Amino acid sequence: MKRAKQKLHSRSGATILLALLLFLVAAMVCAVIVSASFTTAKRVHDDKSEEQDYLTVSSAAKLLKKSLLSSSVTYTTTTLVTDGVPAAPQTVPTAAGPLGEALRAAIESPGAYALTVTPGDTQLGAAVMNDFTVVKRADGNDADSYYKLSGTLSPAGGRADSQKIYLIGEFMMKSEQPTTQQSETLPEGVTEQYTLTQRETLQWVYIQLNTAKEAAE
Amino acid sequence: MKRRANAGESIAETLVAVLIMALCFLMLATAVMAAARMNNAIKNKDVAFDTASAGSDEVIDDAYAVNITIGDKTGSVSAALHKTANGYYYYE
């Protein structure tokens, strides 16, 4: 009984070293918890802007694809043949659709272009493609020319790790069968005269949008 | 000298300290559970976002102008601007 009483009133216990050690462990645990909660709060905030970025970029990518598919370019070459002697051919390009003129420029000078998809007001941000490239394929047959295009669409002013959509596609300038049209009136001394017309029309082979670069390649 | 000293608190005081520590751990466990609940709520919101994007949204402008510029050529396209139930915007 006396021993128990002594034990209850005894003031011998942990040294200050142990107490400090315990305090250090507790402080570390607290720091980890506070840091984890801050990280989670930041992640939630970033998720919200990332999701809007994703919608901005995917909207731009789908609209770009739709606009490319609805645009066309045609080259019409006419050659006047008089008594079997062809004159210098005349080529007239025509472009239709929202991106017809841009595609014509890319066909005539393949290379890298800056591409921007800008909504009319500021509700949504712009999407940019700094590496939009149109390359003429070397293995096209004599009649048809093939062009490959590629690029990476990302939100304008976005972070390096923000959502990206990779675009790849291919189109060809398909040559149609040439047509001839006899001249209704012949110049003096000419026995035969006709116009040879040849058309080259843009035809899409495919356009793909991918979220992973590997899939795009 | 102080480092080697074994003078401390009585067992009653130690028991009170243990009780306080137990209460602290209880509060910590409650906080962890609350965090788990919040995480789950956010996950549900994420799923709701996907669902909202799939269909339940409103068209706020059906003649929304979007300009596409390639090099120095610009084309204007008309699209429909949508707003999802969660307040996100997209066009198509």
PDB file of C-alpha atoms in Angstrom:
ATOM      1  CA  MET A   1       0.000   0.000   0.000  1.00  0.00           C
ATOM      2  CA  LYS A   2       2.822   2.298   0.974  1.00  0.00           C
ATOM      3  CA  ARG A   3       4.646   1.326  -2.204  1.00  0.00           C
ATOM      4  CA  ALA A   4       1.570   2.145  -4.304  1.00  0.00           C
ATOM      5  CA  LYS A   5       1.145   5.464  -2.506  1.00  0.00           C
ATOM      6  CA  GLN A   6       4.801   6.260  -3.135  1.00  0.00           C
ATOM      7  CA  LYS A   7       4.392   5.357  -6.776  1.00  0.00           C
ATOM      8  CA  LEU A   8       1.376   7.637  -7.137  1.00  0.00           C
ATOM      9  CA  HIS A   9       3.228  10.582  -5.647  1.00  0.00           C
ATOM     10  CA  SER A  10       6.562   9.839  -7.227  1.00  0.00           C
ATOM     11  CA  ARG A  11       7.851  12.652  -9.446  1.00  0.00           C
ATOM     12  CA  SER A  12      10.495  10.670 -11.251  1.00  0.00           C
ATOM     13  CA  GLY A  13       9.677  10.311 -14.985  1.00  0.00           C
ATOM     14  CA  ALA A  14      10.876  11.261 -18.442  1.00  0.00           C
ATOM     15  CA  THR A  15      13.943  13.419 -18.921  1.00  0.00           C
ATOM     16  CA  ILE A  16      13.754  16.706 -20.822  1.00  0.00           C
ATOM     17  CA  LEU A  17      15.496  14.983 -23.745  1.00  0.00           C
ATOM     18  CA  LEU A  18      12.625  12.507 -24.144  1.00  0.00           C
ATOM     19  CA  ALA A  19      10.069  15.299 -23.808  1.00  0.00           C
ATOM     20  CA  LEU A  20      11.800  17.300 -26.535  1.00  0.00           C
ATOM     21  CA  LEU A  21      11.943  14.218 -28.757  1.00  0.00           C
ATOM     22  CA  LEU A  22       8.213  13.677 -28.316  1.00  0.00           C
ATOM     23  CA  PHE A  23       7.545  17.332 -29.110  1.00  0.00           C
ATOM     24  CA  LEU A  24       9.663  17.047 -32.278  1.00  0.00           C
ATOM     25  CA  VAL A  25       7.729  13.994 -33.479  1.00  0.00           C
ATOM     26  CA  ALA A  26       4.399  15.725 -32.790  1.00  0.00           C
ATOM     27  CA  ALA A  27       5.547  18.864 -34.644  1.00  0.00           C
ATOM     28  CA  MET A  28       6.605  16.777 -37.656  1.00  0.00           C
ATOM     29  CA  VAL A  29       3.261  14.969 -37.755  1.00  0.00           C
ATOM     30  CA  CYS A  30       1.434  18.313 -37.596  1.00  0.00           C
ATOM     31  CA  ALA A  31       3.594  19.765 -40.382  1.00  0.00           C
ATOM     32  CA  VAL A  32       2.853  16.776 -42.618  1.00  0.00           C
ATOM     33  CA  ILE A  33      -0.910  17.067 -42.001  1.00  0.00           C
ATOM     34  CA  VAL A  34      -0.987  20.836 -42.672  1.00  0.00           C
ATOM     35  CA  SER A  35       1.146  20.461 -45.811  1.00  0.00           C
ATOM     36  CA  ALA A  36      -1.080  17.640 -47.122  1.00  0.00           C
ATOM     37  CA  SER A  37      -4.213  19.729 -46.614  1.00  0.00           C
ATOM     38  CA  PHE A  38      -2.671  22.713 -48.449  1.00  0.00           C
ATOM     39  CA  THR A  39      -1.611  20.447 -51.334  1.00  0.00           C
ATOM     40  CA  THR A  40      -5.126  19.009 -51.604  1.00  0.00           C
ATOM     41  CA  ALA A  41      -6.708  22.477 -51.574  1.00  0.00           C
ATOM     42  CA  LYS A  42      -4.371  23.631 -54.372  1.00  0.00           C
ATOM     43  CA  ARG A  43      -5.042  20.482 -56.388  1.00  0.00           C
ATOM     44  CA  VAL A  44      -8.801  21.043 -56.210  1.00  0.00           C
ATOM     45  CA  HIS A  45      -8.323  24.624 -57.428  1.00  0.00           C
ATOM     46  CA  ASP A  46      -6.010  23.494 -60.258  1.00  0.00           C
ATOM     47  CA  ASP A  47      -8.443  20.722 -61.243  1.00  0.00           C
ATOM     48  CA  LYS A  48     -11.167  23.311 -61.858  1.00  0.00           C
ATOM     49  CA  SER A  49      -9.023  25.428 -64.178  1.00  0.00           C
ATOM     50  CA  GLU A  50      -7.609  22.301 -65.833  1.00  0.00           C
ATOM     51  CA  GLU A  51     -11.094  21.057 -66.612  1.00  0.00           C
ATOM     52  CA  GLN A  52     -12.012  24.394 -68.199  1.00  0.00           C
ATOM     53  CA  ASP A  53      -8.721  24.294 -70.135  1.00  0.00           C
ATOM     54  CA  TYR A  54      -9.572  20.811 -71.346  1.00  0.00           C
ATOM     55  CA  LEU A  55     -12.996  21.967 -72.557  1.00  0.00           C
ATOM     56  CA  THR A  56     -11.423  24.998 -74.264  1.00  0.00           C
ATOM     57  CA  VAL A  57      -8.835  22.890 -76.080  1.00  0.00           C
ATOM     58  CA  SER A  58     -11.192  20.042 -76.998  1.00  0.00           C
ATOM     59  CA  SER A  59     -13.792  22.530 -78.313  1.00  0.00           C
ATOM     60  CA  ALA A  60     -11.117  24.237 -80.415  1.00  0.00           C
ATOM     61  CA  ALA A  61      -9.787  20.903 -81.707  1.00  0.00           C
ATOM     62  CA  LYS A  62     -13.221  19.626 -82.751  1.00  0.00           C
ATOM     63  CA  LEU A  63     -14.089  22.926 -84.445  1.00  0.00           C
ATOM     64  CA  LEU A  64     -10.714  22.976 -86.214  1.00  0.00           C
ATOM     65  CA  LYS A  65     -11.279  19.448 -87.520  1.00  0.00           C
ATOM     66  CA  LYS A  66     -14.815  20.306 -88.681  1.00  0.00           C
ATOM     67  CA  SER A  67     -13.575  23.494 -90.381  1.00  0.00           C
ATOM     68  CA  LEU A  68     -10.728  21.697 -92.147  1.00  0.00           C
ATOM     69  CA  LEU A  69     -13.081  18.976 -93.394  1.00  0.00           C
ATOM     70  CA  SER A  70     -15.567  21.544 -94.705  1.00  0.00           C
ATOM     71  CA  SER A  71     -12.922  23.529 -96.605  1.00  0.00           C
ATOM     72  CA  SER A  72     -11.838  22.784-100.137  1.00  0.00           C
ATOM     73  CA  VAL A  73      -9.245  23.881-102.655  1.00  0.00           C
ATOM     74  CA  THR A  74      -9.411  23.312-106.410  1.00  0.00           C
ATOM     75  CA  TYR A  75      -6.845  24.093-109.078  1.00  0.00           C
ATOM     76  CA  THR A  76      -8.259  24.333-112.589  1.00  0.00           C
ATOM     77  CA  THR A  77      -5.655  24.256-115.362  1.00  0.00           C
ATOM     78  CA  THR A  78      -6.785  25.119-118.890  1.00  0.00           C
ATOM     79  CA  THR A  79      -4.653  24.710-121.974  1.00  0.00           C
ATOM     80  CA  LEU A  80      -5.707  26.005-125.363  1.00  0.00           C
ATOM     81  CA  VAL A  81      -4.573  23.564-128.067  1.00  0.00           C
ATOM     82  CA  THR A  82      -4.520  24.978-131.589  1.00  0.00           C
ATOM     83  CA  ASP A  83      -3.812  22.552-134.444  1.00  0.00           C
ATOM     84  CA  GLY A  84      -2.145  20.200-131.983  1.00  0.00           C
ATOM     85  CA  VAL A  85       0.101  22.893-130.489  1.00  0.00           C
ATOM     86  CA  PRO A  86      -0.609  23.604-126.783  1.00  0.00           C
ATOM     87  CA  ALA A  87      -0.416  27.174-125.494  1.00  0.00           C
ATOM     88  CA  ALA A  88       0.969  27.989-122.041  1.00  0.00           C
ATOM     89  CA  PRO A  89      -1.362  26.443-119.415  1.00  0.00           C
ATOM     90  CA  GLN A  90      -3.335  28.796-117.165  1.00  0.00           C
ATOM     91  CA  THR A  91      -3.991  27.654-113.590  1.00  0.00           C
ATOM     92  CA  VAL A  92      -6.734  29.243-111.508  1.00  0.00           C
ATOM     93  CA  PRO A  93      -6.975  28.273-107.823  1.00  0.00           C
ATOM     94  CA  THR A  94     -10.308  28.444-106.009  1.00  0.00           C
ATOM     95  CA  ALA A  95     -10.756  28.015-102.284  1.00  0.00           C
ATOM     96  CA  ALA A  96     -14.008  27.494-100.390  1.00  0.00           C
ATOM     97  CA  GLY A  97     -14.926  27.096 -96.731  1.00  0.00           C
ATOM     98  CA  PRO A  98     -13.586  28.832 -93.628  1.00  0.00           C
ATOM     99  CA  LEU A  99     -10.042  27.501 -94.005  1.00  0.00           C
ATOM    100  CA  GLY A 100      -9.888  27.194 -97.797  1.00  0.00           C
ATOM    101  CA  GLU A 101      -7.508  30.126 -98.276  1.00  0.00           C
ATOM    102  CA  ALA A 102      -5.278  28.955 -95.406  1.00  0.00           C
ATOM    103  CA  LEU A 103      -5.099  25.449 -96.913  1.00  0.00           C
ATOM    104  CA  ARG A 104      -4.272  26.901-100.345  1.00  0.00           C
ATOM    105  CA  ALA A 105      -1.402  28.890 -98.790  1.00  0.00           C
ATOM    106  CA  ALA A 106      -0.151  25.739 -97.040  1.00  0.00           C
ATOM    107  CA  ILE A 107      -0.324  23.689-100.266  1.00  0.00           C
ATOM    108  CA  GLU A 108       1.601  26.324-102.189  1.00  0.00           C
ATOM    109  CA  SER A 109       4.247  26.745 -99.485  1.00  0.00           C
ATOM    110  CA  PRO A 110       4.321  23.707 -97.169  1.00  0.00           C
ATOM    111  CA  GLY A 111       6.004  24.330 -93.818  1.00  0.00           C
ATOM    112  CA  ALA A 112       5.328  25.351 -90.231  1.00  0.00           C
ATOM    113  CA  TYR A 113       2.542  27.798 -89.402  1.00  0.00           C
ATOM    114  CA  ALA A 114       1.203  29.351 -86.215  1.00  0.00           C
ATOM    115  CA  LEU A 115      -2.423  28.363 -85.668  1.00  0.00           C
ATOM    116  CA  THR A 116      -4.774  30.126 -83.247  1.00  0.00           C
ATOM    117  CA  VAL A 117      -8.386  29.360 -82.406  1.00  0.00           C
ATOM    118  CA  THR A 118      -9.850  32.502 -80.821  1.00  0.00           C
ATOM    119  CA  PRO A 119     -13.421  32.695 -79.526  1.00  0.00           C
ATOM    120  CA  GLY A 120     -15.252  35.905 -80.341  1.00  0.00           C
ATOM    121  CA  ASP A 121     -15.496  37.068 -76.721  1.00  0.00           C
ATOM    122  CA  THR A 122     -13.527  36.545 -73.544  1.00  0.00           C
ATOM    123  CA  GLN A 123     -15.760  33.921 -71.938  1.00  0.00           C
ATOM    124  CA  LEU A 124     -13.349  31.256 -73.163  1.00  0.00           C
ATOM    125  CA  GLY A 125      -9.623  31.483 -73.709  1.00  0.00           C
ATOM    126  CA  ALA A 126      -7.860  30.904 -77.011  1.00  0.00           C
ATOM    127  CA  ALA A 127      -6.167  27.683 -78.042  1.00  0.00           C
ATOM    128  CA  VAL A 128      -2.885  27.761 -79.893  1.00  0.00           C
ATOM    129  CA  MET A 129      -0.895  25.390 -82.082  1.00  0.00           C
ATOM    130  CA  ASN A 130       2.635  26.693 -82.474  1.00  0.00           C
ATOM    131  CA  ASP A 131       3.885  23.650 -84.365  1.00  0.00           C
ATOM    132  CA  PHE A 132       1.214  23.263 -87.069  1.00  0.00           C
ATOM    133  CA  THR A 133       3.119  21.737 -89.976  1.00  0.00           C
ATOM    134  CA  VAL A 134       2.078  20.822 -93.504  1.00  0.00           C
ATOM    135  CA  VAL A 135       4.525  18.554 -95.332  1.00  0.00           C
ATOM    136  CA  LYS A 136       4.267  17.286 -98.901  1.00  0.00           C
ATOM    137  CA  ARG A 137       4.787  13.543 -98.938  1.00  0.00           C
ATOM    138  CA  ALA A 138       7.543  12.373-101.222  1.00  0.00           C
ATOM    139  CA  ASP A 139       5.921   9.024-102.080  1.00  0.00           C
ATOM    140  CA  GLY A 140       2.786  10.353-103.838  1.00  0.00           C
ATOM    141  CA  ASN A 141       2.178   8.979-107.329  1.00  0.00           C
ATOM    142  CA  ASP A 142       2.596  11.141-110.397  1.00  0.00           C
ATOM    143  CA  ALA A 143      -1.034  12.167-110.634  1.00  0.00           C
ATOM    144  CA  ASP A 144      -1.853  12.848-106.969  1.00  0.00           C
ATOM    145  CA  SER A 145       0.123  14.768-104.336  1.00  0.00           C
ATOM    146  CA  TYR A 146      -0.215  13.806-100.685  1.00  0.00           C
ATOM    147  CA  TYR A 147       0.197  16.237 -97.792  1.00  0.00           C
ATOM    148  CA  LYS A 148       0.561  15.369 -94.110  1.00  0.00           C
ATOM    149  CA  LEU A 149      -0.338  17.800 -91.372  1.00  0.00           C
ATOM    150  CA  SER A 150       0.350  17.677 -87.663  1.00  0.00           C
ATOM    151  CA  GLY A 151       0.361  19.910 -84.598  1.00  0.00           C
ATOM    152  CA  THR A 152      -0.271  20.169 -80.872  1.00  0.00           C
ATOM    153  CA  LEU A 153      -3.155  22.275 -79.595  1.00  0.00           C
ATOM    154  CA  SER A 154      -2.859  23.716 -76.081  1.00  0.00           C
ATOM    155  CA  PRO A 155      -4.547  26.525 -74.132  1.00  0.00           C
ATOM    156  CA  ALA A 156      -3.027  29.961 -74.793  1.00  0.00           C
ATOM    157  CA  GLY A 157      -0.936  30.987 -71.795  1.00  0.00           C
ATOM    158  CA  GLY A 158      -1.430  27.544 -70.232  1.00  0.00           C
ATOM    159  CA  ARG A 159       1.064  25.779 -68.035  1.00  0.00           C
ATOM    160  CA  ALA A 160       3.635  23.417 -69.539  1.00  0.00           C
ATOM    161  CA  ASP A 161       1.742  20.407 -68.181  1.00  0.00           C
ATOM    162  CA  SER A 162      -1.722  21.605 -69.223  1.00  0.00           C
ATOM    163  CA  GLN A 163      -4.056  19.605 -71.410  1.00  0.00           C
ATOM    164  CA  LYS A 164      -2.913  19.091 -75.008  1.00  0.00           C
ATOM    165  CA  ILE A 165      -4.620  17.612 -78.045  1.00  0.00           C
ATOM    166  CA  TYR A 166      -2.540  16.231 -80.882  1.00  0.00           C
ATOM    167  CA  LEU A 167      -3.831  16.571 -84.439  1.00  0.00           C
ATOM    168  CA  ILE A 168      -2.625  14.525 -87.366  1.00  0.00           C
ATOM    169  CA  GLY A 169      -4.117  14.302 -90.812  1.00  0.00           C
ATOM    170  CA  GLU A 170      -3.528  13.695 -94.456  1.00  0.00           C
ATOM    171  CA  PHE A 171      -5.084  15.013 -97.622  1.00  0.00           C
ATOM    172  CA  MET A 172      -4.364  14.647-101.304  1.00  0.00           C
ATOM    173  CA  MET A 173      -4.747  16.808-104.326  1.00  0.00           C
ATOM    174  CA  LYS A 174      -6.594  14.389-106.568  1.00  0.00           C
ATOM    175  CA  SER A 175      -6.275  14.870-110.299  1.00  0.00           C
ATOM    176  CA  GLU A 176      -9.486  14.329-112.238  1.00  0.00           C
ATOM    177  CA  GLN A 177      -9.635  13.037-115.802  1.00  0.00           C
ATOM    178  CA  PRO A 178      -8.922  15.945-118.200  1.00  0.00           C
ATOM    179  CA  THR A 179     -11.832  17.151-120.293  1.00  0.00           C
ATOM    180  CA  THR A 180     -11.762  18.769-123.711  1.00  0.00           C
ATOM    181  CA  GLN A 181     -14.073  21.366-125.173  1.00  0.00           C
ATOM    182  CA  GLN A 182     -13.995  22.245-128.846  1.00  0.00           C
ATOM    183  CA  SER A 183     -13.921  25.955-129.710  1.00  0.00           C
ATOM    184  CA  GLU A 184     -17.191  27.081-131.260  1.00  0.00           C
ATOM    185  CA  THR A 185     -15.548  29.560-133.586  1.00  0.00           C
ATOM    186  CA  LEU A 186     -12.160  28.928-135.141  1.00  0.00           C
ATOM    187  CA  PRO A 187      -9.686  31.701-135.980  1.00  0.00           C
ATOM    188  CA  GLU A 188      -8.775  32.122-139.617  1.00  0.00           C
ATOM    189  CA  GLY A 189      -6.428  29.464-140.935  1.00  0.00           C
ATOM    190  CA  VAL A 190      -6.966  27.174-137.941  1.00  0.00           C
ATOM    191  CA  THR A 191      -8.429  23.748-138.582  1.00  0.00           C
ATOM    192  CA  GLU A 192      -8.814  22.498-135.003  1.00  0.00           C
ATOM    193  CA  GLN A 193      -8.887  24.229-131.648  1.00  0.00           C
ATOM    194  CA  TYR A 194      -9.979  22.949-128.259  1.00  0.00           C
ATOM    195  CA  THR A 195      -9.506  23.709-124.555  1.00  0.00           C
ATOM    196  CA  LEU A 196      -8.052  21.018-122.325  1.00  0.00           C
ATOM    197  CA  THR A 197      -9.221  21.369-118.717  1.00  0.00           C
ATOM    198  CA  GLN A 198      -7.689  19.505-115.806  1.00  0.00           C
ATOM    199  CA  ARG A 199      -8.874  19.814-112.204  1.00  0.00           C
ATOM    200  CA  GLU A 200      -7.011  19.003-109.023  1.00  0.00           C
ATOM    201  CA  THR A 201      -9.274  18.824-105.973  1.00  0.00           C
ATOM    202  CA  LEU A 202      -8.408  18.528-102.286  1.00  0.00           C
ATOM    203  CA  GLN A 203      -9.652  15.278-100.764  1.00  0.00           C
ATOM    204  CA  TRP A 204      -9.174  14.383 -97.118  1.00  0.00           C
ATOM    205  CA  VAL A 205      -7.689  10.971 -96.331  1.00  0.00           C
ATOM    206  CA  TYR A 206      -8.143  11.352 -92.551  1.00  0.00           C
ATOM    207  CA  ILE A 207      -7.928  13.753 -89.598  1.00  0.00           C
ATOM    208  CA  GLN A 208      -7.368  12.396 -86.101  1.00  0.00           C
ATOM    209  CA  LEU A 209      -7.463  14.102 -82.718  1.00  0.00           C
ATOM    210  CA  ASN A 210      -5.681  12.371 -79.846  1.00  0.00           C
ATOM    211  CA  THR A 211      -4.989  13.234 -76.247  1.00  0.00           C
ATOM    212  CA  ALA A 212      -1.806  11.124 -76.123  1.00  0.00           C
ATOM    213  CA  LYS A 213       1.171  11.980 -78.290  1.00  0.00           C
ATOM    214  CA  GLU A 214       2.029   8.291 -78.741  1.00  0.00           C
ATOM    215  CA  ALA A 215      -1.386   7.607 -80.248  1.00  0.00           C
ATOM    216  CA  ALA A 216      -0.971  10.551 -82.612  1.00  0.00           C
ATOM    217  CA  GLU A 217       2.342   9.216 -83.881  1.00  0.00           C
TER     218      GLU A 217
ATOM    219  CA  MET B   1      23.251  17.219 -15.375  1.00  0.00           C
ATOM    220  CA  LYS B   2      19.709  18.185 -16.409  1.00  0.00           C
ATOM    221  CA  ARG B   3      19.903  15.783 -19.364  1.00  0.00           C
ATOM    222  CA  ARG B   4      20.583  12.848 -17.100  1.00  0.00           C
ATOM    223  CA  ALA B   5      17.998  13.832 -14.461  1.00  0.00           C
ATOM    224  CA  ASN B   6      15.051  11.459 -14.046  1.00  0.00           C
ATOM    225  CA  ALA B   7      12.798  13.869 -12.219  1.00  0.00           C
ATOM    226  CA  GLY B   8       9.393  14.008 -13.974  1.00  0.00           C
ATOM    227  CA  GLU B   9       5.656  14.021 -13.287  1.00  0.00           C
ATOM    228  CA  SER B  10       3.559  11.876 -10.999  1.00  0.00           C
ATOM    229  CA  ILE B  11       1.523   8.997 -12.463  1.00  0.00           C
ATOM    230  CA  ALA B  12      -1.703  10.972 -12.028  1.00  0.00           C
ATOM    231  CA  GLU B  13      -0.323  13.827 -14.086  1.00  0.00           C
ATOM    232  CA  THR B  14       0.932  11.341 -16.684  1.00  0.00           C
ATOM    233  CA  LEU B  15      -2.509   9.755 -16.886  1.00  0.00           C
ATOM    234  CA  VAL B  16      -4.078  13.175 -17.489  1.00  0.00           C
ATOM    235  CA  ALA B  17      -1.485  13.799 -20.203  1.00  0.00           C
ATOM    236  CA  VAL B  18      -2.329  10.436 -21.801  1.00  0.00           C
ATOM    237  CA  LEU B  19      -6.030  11.370 -21.708  1.00  0.00           C
ATOM    238  CA  ILE B  20      -5.310  14.675 -23.439  1.00  0.00           C
ATOM    239  CA  MET B  21      -3.237  12.842 -26.044  1.00  0.00           C
ATOM    240  CA  ALA B  22      -6.052  10.347 -26.591  1.00  0.00           C
ATOM    241  CA  LEU B  23      -8.474  13.232 -27.132  1.00  0.00           C
ATOM    242  CA  CYS B  24      -6.053  14.785 -29.600  1.00  0.00           C
ATOM    243  CA  PHE B  25      -5.813  11.516 -31.545  1.00  0.00           C
ATOM    244  CA  LEU B  26      -9.598  11.256 -31.532  1.00  0.00           C
ATOM    245  CA  MET B  27      -9.851  14.742 -33.038  1.00  0.00           C
ATOM    246  CA  LEU B  28      -7.179  13.844 -35.589  1.00  0.00           C
ATOM    247  CA  ALA B  29      -9.095  10.716 -36.576  1.00  0.00           C
ATOM    248  CA  THR B  30     -12.257  12.822 -36.975  1.00  0.00           C
ATOM    249  CA  ALA B  31     -10.328  15.254 -39.195  1.00  0.00           C
ATOM    250  CA  VAL B  32      -9.021  12.388 -41.334  1.00  0.00           C
ATOM    251  CA  MET B  33     -12.554  11.028 -41.724  1.00  0.00           C
ATOM    252  CA  ALA B  34     -13.843  14.498 -42.672  1.00  0.00           C
ATOM    253  CA  ALA B  35     -11.062  14.788 -45.270  1.00  0.00           C
ATOM    254  CA  ALA B  36     -12.040  11.389 -46.695  1.00  0.00           C
ATOM    255  CA  ARG B  37     -15.685  12.523 -46.900  1.00  0.00           C
ATOM    256  CA  MET B  38     -14.666  15.742 -48.681  1.00  0.00           C
ATOM    257  CA  ASN B  39     -12.500  13.783 -51.094  1.00  0.00           C
ATOM    258  CA  ASN B  40     -15.440  11.554 -51.910  1.00  0.00           C
ATOM    259  CA  ALA B  41     -17.677  14.585 -52.450  1.00  0.00           C
ATOM    260  CA  ILE B  42     -15.130  16.074 -54.866  1.00  0.00           C
ATOM    261  CA  LYS B  43     -14.909  12.752 -56.697  1.00  0.00           C
ATOM    262  CA  ASN B  44     -18.683  12.742 -57.080  1.00  0.00           C
ATOM    263  CA  LYS B  45     -18.550  16.309 -58.341  1.00  0.00           C
ATOM    264  CA  ASP B  46     -15.972  15.216 -60.908  1.00  0.00           C
ATOM    265  CA  VAL B  47     -18.273  12.460 -62.120  1.00  0.00           C
ATOM    266  CA  ALA B  48     -21.124  14.981 -62.182  1.00  0.00           C
ATOM    267  CA  PHE B  49     -18.926  17.241 -64.320  1.00  0.00           C
ATOM    268  CA  ASP B  50     -18.432  14.445 -66.844  1.00  0.00           C
ATOM    269  CA  THR B  51     -22.161  13.726 -66.881  1.00  0.00           C
ATOM    270  CA  ALA B  52     -22.944  17.424 -67.242  1.00  0.00           C
ATOM    271  CA  SER B  53     -20.530  17.682 -70.150  1.00  0.00           C
ATOM    272  CA  ALA B  54     -22.230  14.712 -71.782  1.00  0.00           C
ATOM    273  CA  GLY B  55     -25.669  16.235 -71.947  1.00  0.00           C
ATOM    274  CA  SER B  56     -27.306  18.301 -69.209  1.00  0.00           C
ATOM    275  CA  ASP B  57     -26.106  21.736 -70.274  1.00  0.00           C
ATOM    276  CA  GLU B  58     -27.647  24.804 -71.831  1.00  0.00           C
ATOM    277  CA  VAL B  59     -26.884  26.568 -75.091  1.00  0.00           C
ATOM    278  CA  ILE B  60     -26.263  30.198 -74.216  1.00  0.00           C
ATOM    279  CA  ASP B  61     -25.297  31.405 -77.702  1.00  0.00           C
ATOM    280  CA  ASP B  62     -26.083  29.500 -80.875  1.00  0.00           C
ATOM    281  CA  ALA B  63     -24.169  31.935 -83.128  1.00  0.00           C
ATOM    282  CA  TYR B  64     -20.918  32.073 -81.212  1.00  0.00           C
ATOM    283  CA  ALA B  65     -18.157  33.394 -83.490  1.00  0.00           C
ATOM    284  CA  VAL B  66     -14.779  31.666 -83.390  1.00  0.00           C
ATOM    285  CA  ASN B  67     -11.834  32.806 -85.507  1.00  0.00           C
ATOM    286  CA  ILE B  68      -9.268  30.299 -86.738  1.00  0.00           C
ATOM    287  CA  THR B  69      -6.004  31.807 -87.947  1.00  0.00           C
ATOM    288  CA  ILE B  70      -3.383  29.788 -89.819  1.00  0.00           C
ATOM    289  CA  GLY B  71      -0.341  31.875 -90.694  1.00  0.00           C
ATOM    290  CA  ASP B  72      -1.807  35.163 -91.984  1.00  0.00           C
ATOM    291  CA  LYS B  73      -5.163  33.704 -93.141  1.00  0.00           C
ATOM    292  CA  THR B  74      -8.175  33.912 -90.850  1.00  0.00           C
ATOM    293  CA  GLY B  75     -11.478  32.112 -91.191  1.00  0.00           C
ATOM    294  CA  SER B  76     -14.548  32.747 -89.050  1.00  0.00           C
ATOM    295  CA  VAL B  77     -16.717  29.863 -87.921  1.00  0.00           C
ATOM    296  CA  SER B  78     -20.061  29.979 -86.147  1.00  0.00           C
ATOM    297  CA  ALA B  79     -20.497  27.583 -83.222  1.00  0.00           C
ATOM    298  CA  ALA B  80     -22.909  26.963 -80.350  1.00  0.00           C
ATOM    299  CA  LEU B  81     -21.645  28.057 -76.928  1.00  0.00           C
ATOM    300  CA  HIS B  82     -22.706  25.713 -74.110  1.00  0.00           C
ATOM    301  CA  LYS B  83     -22.604  26.139 -70.332  1.00  0.00           C
ATOM    302  CA  THR B  84     -22.531  22.990 -68.207  1.00  0.00           C
ATOM    303  CA  ALA B  85     -24.423  22.546 -64.964  1.00  0.00           C
ATOM    304  CA  ASN B  86     -21.129  23.045 -63.098  1.00  0.00           C
ATOM    305  CA  GLY B  87     -20.408  26.409 -64.729  1.00  0.00           C
ATOM    306  CA  TYR B  88     -17.922  25.318 -67.390  1.00  0.00           C
ATOM    307  CA  TYR B  89     -18.063  26.617 -70.962  1.00  0.00           C
ATOM    308  CA  TYR B  90     -17.458  24.824 -74.253  1.00  0.00           C
ATOM    309  CA  TYR B  91     -18.472  25.262 -77.885  1.00  0.00           C
ATOM    310  CA  GLU B  92     -19.159  22.934 -80.783  1.00  0.00           C
TER     311      GLU B  92
END
